[in-house]
XYZ file of C-alpha atoms in Angstrom:
405
model
C -0.010 0.037 -0.001
C 1.364 3.444 -0.923
C 1.797 5.961 1.866
C 0.697 9.489 1.206
C 3.331 12.251 0.970
C 1.581 14.056 3.892
C 1.822 10.998 6.085
C 5.533 10.560 5.187
C 6.283 14.208 6.032
C 4.531 13.982 9.331
C 6.342 10.731 10.104
C 9.681 12.499 9.896
C 9.774 13.272 13.576
C 11.978 15.870 15.189
C 14.035 13.232 16.981
C 14.842 11.476 13.766
C 15.783 14.647 11.853
C 17.852 15.906 14.761
C 19.843 12.707 14.630
C 20.211 13.110 10.857
C 21.346 16.632 11.330
C 23.821 15.779 14.062
C 25.370 12.894 12.198
C 24.704 12.709 8.530
C 25.647 16.236 7.994
C 28.805 16.089 9.949
C 29.809 12.894 8.353
C 27.605 11.708 5.556
C 28.293 10.415 2.021
C 30.256 12.139 -0.872
C 30.902 11.829 -4.640
C 32.444 12.691 -7.893
C 30.171 14.874 -9.934
C 31.330 13.671 -13.304
C 31.348 10.321 -15.088
C 34.613 9.181 -13.524
C 33.510 6.625 -10.977
C 36.986 5.497 -10.002
C 37.957 4.705 -6.380
C 40.087 6.821 -4.086
C 43.552 7.164 -5.709
C 46.335 5.655 -3.752
C 44.061 4.098 -1.099
C 45.084 0.520 -0.158
C 42.558 -1.269 2.133
C 43.435 -4.241 4.357
C 43.369 -7.596 2.530
C 40.176 -9.122 3.897
C 38.259 -12.106 2.474
C 35.023 -11.595 0.612
C 31.967 -13.865 1.107
C 31.838 -16.430 -1.739
C 28.473 -18.088 -1.265
C 25.336 -17.936 0.833
C 24.672 -20.517 3.520
C 22.057 -21.194 6.229
C 20.676 -18.212 8.140
C 22.212 -17.830 11.551
C 19.008 -16.688 13.217
C 19.973 -13.095 14.029
C 21.626 -10.005 12.733
C 23.004 -7.021 14.637
C 22.188 -3.830 12.718
C 23.813 -0.521 13.316
C 21.720 2.126 11.655
C 20.819 5.781 11.240
C 17.490 6.546 12.968
C 14.720 5.824 10.486
C 16.626 3.246 8.457
C 15.488 0.097 10.347
C 11.897 0.742 11.502
C 9.962 -2.156 13.050
C 6.597 -0.544 13.726
C 7.447 0.638 17.271
C 7.642 4.295 16.240
C 4.570 4.024 14.023
C 2.692 0.869 13.439
C 2.335 1.717 9.788
C 6.064 2.056 9.340
C 7.644 -1.383 9.471
C 9.995 -3.086 7.009
C 11.943 -5.058 9.711
C 9.124 -7.405 10.619
C 8.691 -8.675 7.007
C 12.428 -9.302 6.864
C 12.361 -11.327 10.086
C 9.374 -13.351 8.940
C 10.898 -14.095 5.534
C 14.443 -15.009 6.663
C 14.097 -16.190 10.272
C 16.825 -13.619 11.242
C 15.937 -11.656 14.405
C 16.924 -8.066 13.754
C 18.680 -6.452 16.735
C 18.823 -2.783 15.861
C 20.976 -0.110 17.429
C 20.697 3.495 16.278
C 23.637 5.872 16.278
C 23.550 9.666 16.141
C 26.812 10.538 14.324
C 29.173 8.873 11.963
C 31.986 9.162 14.536
C 29.807 7.097 16.829
C 29.207 4.543 14.118
C 32.904 4.288 13.354
C 33.701 3.732 17.051
C 30.945 1.104 17.438
C 32.044 -0.846 14.449
C 35.470 -1.207 15.946
C 33.910 -3.341 18.692
C 33.080 -6.057 16.223
C 29.587 -6.433 17.693
C 27.692 -5.395 14.554
C 27.052 -7.385 11.441
C 25.865 -4.611 9.179
C 25.929 -0.774 9.272
C 24.420 2.058 7.247
C 27.552 4.064 6.678
C 27.684 7.617 5.453
C 30.395 8.666 3.045
C 32.755 10.299 5.521
C 32.588 7.180 7.714
C 32.747 4.478 5.058
C 36.381 5.114 3.995
C 37.472 5.210 7.626
C 35.806 1.888 8.218
C 37.408 0.358 5.105
C 40.861 1.671 5.974
C 40.610 0.331 9.513
C 39.599 -3.142 8.319
C 36.269 -2.918 10.163
C 34.163 -3.707 7.146
C 34.652 -6.361 4.479
C 34.454 -6.227 0.677
C 30.923 -7.151 -0.442
C 30.159 -9.795 -3.063
C 27.312 -8.048 -4.872
C 26.500 -11.189 -6.878
C 25.018 -12.540 -3.627
C 22.605 -9.589 -3.324
C 19.807 -10.259 -5.798
C 18.326 -6.771 -5.736
C 21.651 -5.068 -6.439
C 21.061 -5.371 -10.213
C 18.190 -2.852 -9.857
C 20.248 -0.246 -8.085
C 20.963 2.878 -10.203
C 24.351 2.444 -11.906
C 25.485 5.925 -11.014
C 25.434 4.978 -7.357
C 27.758 1.995 -7.810
C 31.573 1.937 -7.679
C 32.005 5.359 -6.305
C 34.662 6.995 -4.153
C 32.702 6.510 -0.931
C 31.549 2.837 -1.430
C 34.366 1.143 -3.385
C 38.141 0.844 -3.668
C 39.768 -0.074 -6.971
C 36.464 -1.293 -8.408
C 35.680 -3.512 -5.395
C 32.339 -2.623 -3.761
C 32.280 -2.472 0.035
C 28.494 -2.315 0.391
C 25.207 -1.676 -1.368
C 23.759 1.822 -2.006
C 20.781 2.674 0.143
C 19.398 6.145 -0.677
C 20.660 9.618 -1.512
C 19.785 13.321 -1.538
C 21.102 16.852 -2.308
C 22.017 19.858 -0.181
C 19.894 22.551 -1.876
C 19.612 26.296 -1.784
C 16.396 27.569 -0.069
C 15.028 31.128 0.103
C 12.019 33.022 1.273
C 10.144 33.892 -1.877
C 8.560 36.972 -0.332
C 11.760 38.389 1.126
C 14.359 37.580 -1.562
C 13.719 39.869 -4.501
C 14.583 37.446 -7.303
C 14.903 33.665 -7.315
C 18.597 32.807 -6.934
C 20.234 30.406 -9.363
C 23.726 30.403 -7.921
C 25.474 29.820 -4.577
C 26.866 33.359 -5.081
C 23.879 34.636 -3.157
C 25.346 33.210 0.045
C 29.049 33.440 -0.788
C 29.399 36.740 -2.706
C 26.048 38.588 -2.348
C 25.316 37.792 1.277
C 25.738 41.372 2.334
C 22.327 42.073 0.801
C 20.918 39.692 3.369
C 23.356 40.403 6.175
C 22.498 38.520 9.292
C 19.851 36.455 7.474
C 22.073 34.015 5.626
C 22.183 30.527 7.055
C 24.724 27.712 6.464
C 25.110 24.131 7.630
C 27.090 23.702 10.799
C 29.709 21.026 9.974
C 33.307 20.733 8.799
C 31.940 18.956 5.672
C 30.330 22.233 4.666
C 33.845 23.313 3.634
C 33.173 21.215 0.547
C 30.322 23.607 -0.409
C 32.768 26.458 -0.465
C 35.312 24.405 -2.376
C 32.731 23.403 -4.982
C 31.827 27.080 -5.499
C 35.510 28.014 -5.819
C 36.048 25.170 -8.281
C 33.549 26.815 -10.622
C 34.398 30.512 -9.987
C 38.145 30.475 -9.365
C 39.534 27.746 -11.680
C 43.082 29.035 -11.113
C 43.007 27.338 -7.656
C 43.034 24.044 -9.481
C 40.274 22.421 -7.408
C 38.942 19.387 -9.263
C 37.230 17.594 -6.359
C 35.691 19.501 -3.383
C 36.744 16.820 -0.899
C 40.298 16.667 -2.199
C 41.994 19.909 -1.105
C 45.660 20.632 -0.607
C 46.688 23.201 2.013
C 46.419 26.145 -0.254
C 43.017 25.116 -1.623
C 41.702 24.483 1.944
C 42.993 27.919 2.901
C 41.087 29.513 -0.006
C 37.884 27.775 1.070
C 38.389 28.920 4.614
C 38.874 32.524 3.500
C 35.606 32.369 1.524
C 33.736 30.884 4.525
C 35.152 33.593 6.809
C 33.831 36.226 4.380
C 30.444 34.453 4.373
C 30.433 34.369 8.162
C 30.083 38.122 8.257
C 26.540 37.727 6.841
C 25.523 34.443 8.547
C 22.856 34.874 11.228
C 22.834 31.228 12.238
C 24.639 28.011 11.399
C 22.060 25.261 11.548
C 22.264 21.568 12.456
C 18.807 21.280 13.927
C 16.103 21.034 11.339
C 13.413 22.447 13.558
C 15.508 25.607 14.155
C 15.995 26.117 10.417
C 12.276 25.769 9.838
C 11.625 28.255 12.639
C 14.243 30.697 11.348
C 12.680 30.712 7.882
C 9.219 30.983 9.415
C 10.133 34.140 11.365
C 12.302 35.585 8.648
C 15.444 35.474 10.792
C 16.863 33.361 7.848
C 15.911 34.133 4.330
C 18.447 32.213 2.291
C 20.865 29.343 2.739
C 21.480 25.664 2.406
C 18.823 23.006 3.180
C 17.452 19.558 2.400
C 14.422 18.854 0.245
C 12.608 17.187 3.134
C 13.091 20.328 5.275
C 11.693 22.520 2.506
C 8.718 20.137 2.292
C 8.061 20.490 6.042
C 8.351 24.303 5.894
C 5.986 24.554 2.916
C 3.617 22.186 4.640
C 3.530 24.715 7.492
C 2.697 27.513 5.120
C 6.185 29.106 4.985
C 6.759 30.781 1.569
C 10.009 29.083 0.572
C 11.372 27.511 -2.569
C 14.468 25.442 -3.317
C 16.810 25.119 -6.268
C 19.830 23.053 -7.363
C 22.203 25.978 -8.228
C 24.045 26.172 -11.500
C 27.323 25.196 -9.782
C 25.807 21.989 -8.541
C 25.588 20.885 -4.915
C 26.992 18.559 -2.309
C 24.782 15.733 -1.113
C 24.771 12.338 0.581
C 24.583 8.685 -0.543
C 24.573 6.063 2.258
C 25.804 2.518 2.007
C 25.031 -0.685 3.854
C 28.321 -2.409 4.737
C 29.210 -5.760 6.414
C 31.332 -6.001 9.554
C 34.629 -7.685 8.861
C 34.228 -9.947 11.914
C 30.522 -10.639 11.497
C 29.546 -14.147 12.588
C 26.179 -13.675 10.927
C 27.070 -12.911 7.321
C 24.158 -14.777 5.776
C 21.672 -12.760 7.721
C 23.706 -9.628 7.028
C 23.605 -10.237 3.270
C 19.884 -11.087 3.539
C 19.312 -7.760 5.260
C 21.158 -5.850 2.597
C 19.093 -7.568 -0.042
C 15.937 -6.803 1.831
C 16.583 -3.103 2.535
C 17.276 -2.376 -1.137
C 14.238 -4.415 -2.344
C 11.644 -2.268 -4.026
C 9.177 -2.502 -1.176
C 11.561 -1.744 1.656
C 13.592 0.832 -0.228
C 10.461 2.751 -1.218
C 9.204 2.751 2.429
C 12.441 3.914 3.968
C 13.013 6.558 1.255
C 9.615 8.066 1.948
C 9.987 7.887 5.784
C 13.516 9.248 5.738
C 12.997 11.856 2.987
C 15.443 10.900 0.208
C 15.643 9.205 -3.200
C 15.587 5.449 -3.203
C 18.533 3.532 -4.693
C 16.447 0.828 -6.326
C 14.794 1.981 -9.630
C 11.834 -0.360 -9.053
C 11.010 1.391 -5.764
C 9.544 4.239 -7.704
C 6.827 1.950 -8.946
C 5.712 1.491 -5.313
C 6.416 4.881 -3.748
C 3.702 7.451 -3.293
C 2.840 9.565 -6.326
C 5.290 12.365 -6.772
C 7.896 11.143 -4.277
C 10.530 10.055 -6.822
C 9.940 13.181 -8.858
C 10.403 15.427 -5.832
C 13.655 13.720 -4.890
C 14.852 13.333 -8.498
C 15.229 9.525 -8.170
C 16.647 8.003 -11.319
C 17.586 11.403 -12.758
C 21.151 10.691 -13.734
C 21.715 14.209 -15.107
C 20.518 15.675 -11.758
C 22.742 13.225 -9.824
C 25.780 14.070 -11.934
C 25.615 17.618 -10.495
C 25.964 16.389 -6.939
C 29.230 15.894 -4.987
C 28.222 13.362 -2.379
C 29.856 13.619 1.034
C 33.170 11.805 1.044
C 35.802 11.560 3.818
C 38.722 13.894 3.048
C 41.915 11.790 3.259
C 45.625 12.506 2.715
C 45.571 10.535 -0.525
C 44.065 13.048 -2.951
C 40.797 11.814 -4.344
C 41.347 13.713 -7.548
C 44.320 11.513 -8.480
C 47.104 13.895 -7.604
C 50.222 12.146 -6.193
C 52.654 15.129 -6.106
C 50.952 16.700 -3.038
C 49.400 15.558 0.197
C 45.754 16.519 0.571
C 44.118 17.654 3.854
C 42.202 15.123 5.871
C 39.043 15.291 7.984
C 41.077 16.328 11.028
C 42.429 19.334 9.125
C 38.870 20.193 8.073
C 37.644 19.990 11.622
C 40.342 22.400 12.782
C 39.596 24.672 9.817
C 35.885 24.769 10.675
C 36.680 25.796 14.212
C 38.769 28.616 12.764
C 35.925 29.713 10.489
C 33.348 29.952 13.291
C 35.809 31.552 15.676
């Protein structure tokens, strides 16, 4: 049965979105915005075995997930894709939610979890540490229906070897008050270069990963900097992004990480233009706030999450069964609507509520090609350079502290 868009929007509770804001944003997925789907240059993962064949189900699976990714009906009786999995496989799903990717990385080191929904700036850390194993996608029946442009990307593969299955994705968009911003913006310049016109009413995402938004803008507007990948910045390029963000800060009224506060700020007019998510715009519009969103001409950052298997999992059959289930058309459509994102399985759009896939641009490869999905910055330059050392997430965290002062 299809859920209505209104029901889905209301189902996205404040607790869930707060967790998404606290974690996904600070550490969620990342990508290459062109057709080059190669893995991280120079990145050599530990040599771990890959599952070769399916066997008997072990009876349980320990799932580490973002809130909203493994609903069993306890939050809302109408929202349940865990129970059908348990009934079909005989695998008891033991679910633990995490609030940030840092927490997920730490928990995966315990070896207590069989499968994890990893965001892009967590996935490479897990791979490098040997905490997740390469995934044999031939054992995941529904993988064939996953959009090709989500496969073999910087955040979910290394040298062509997949380390998980894509779950869902979305863009970080530009939102504005249509009654207070004179003309509809088409460029991120409105928050980076023209912010003085809205001094004190510009809003930006509160996370070190937001540095990539500035880097992406500089990549298009200052080509002499040589930025080819917004998550692959040498020291000079990072410094340029920091300078731009410091300039922007003069006009920022609030950095947001709480979705409710962003909705409230746009409701009162304390914020009139800045970065957002489609699901937040939907909530604001549903409350009568006159806002609109756009994917700017420079493109945007975004997220694409991946289900990965623990390297020491004793329940790999149930783990693979879970991955296959969660990207099945039925489950993938349900979680995408509840979470507020595009599903990864093309067939999910045949089941999702009318208009959902259009709203979130599911299956729109041209749209997806304009997105740079969150990816962990690492010393090995993701753009292929080997003559310099790129800055890592620790450098970005320090730089973000410098930006905010």
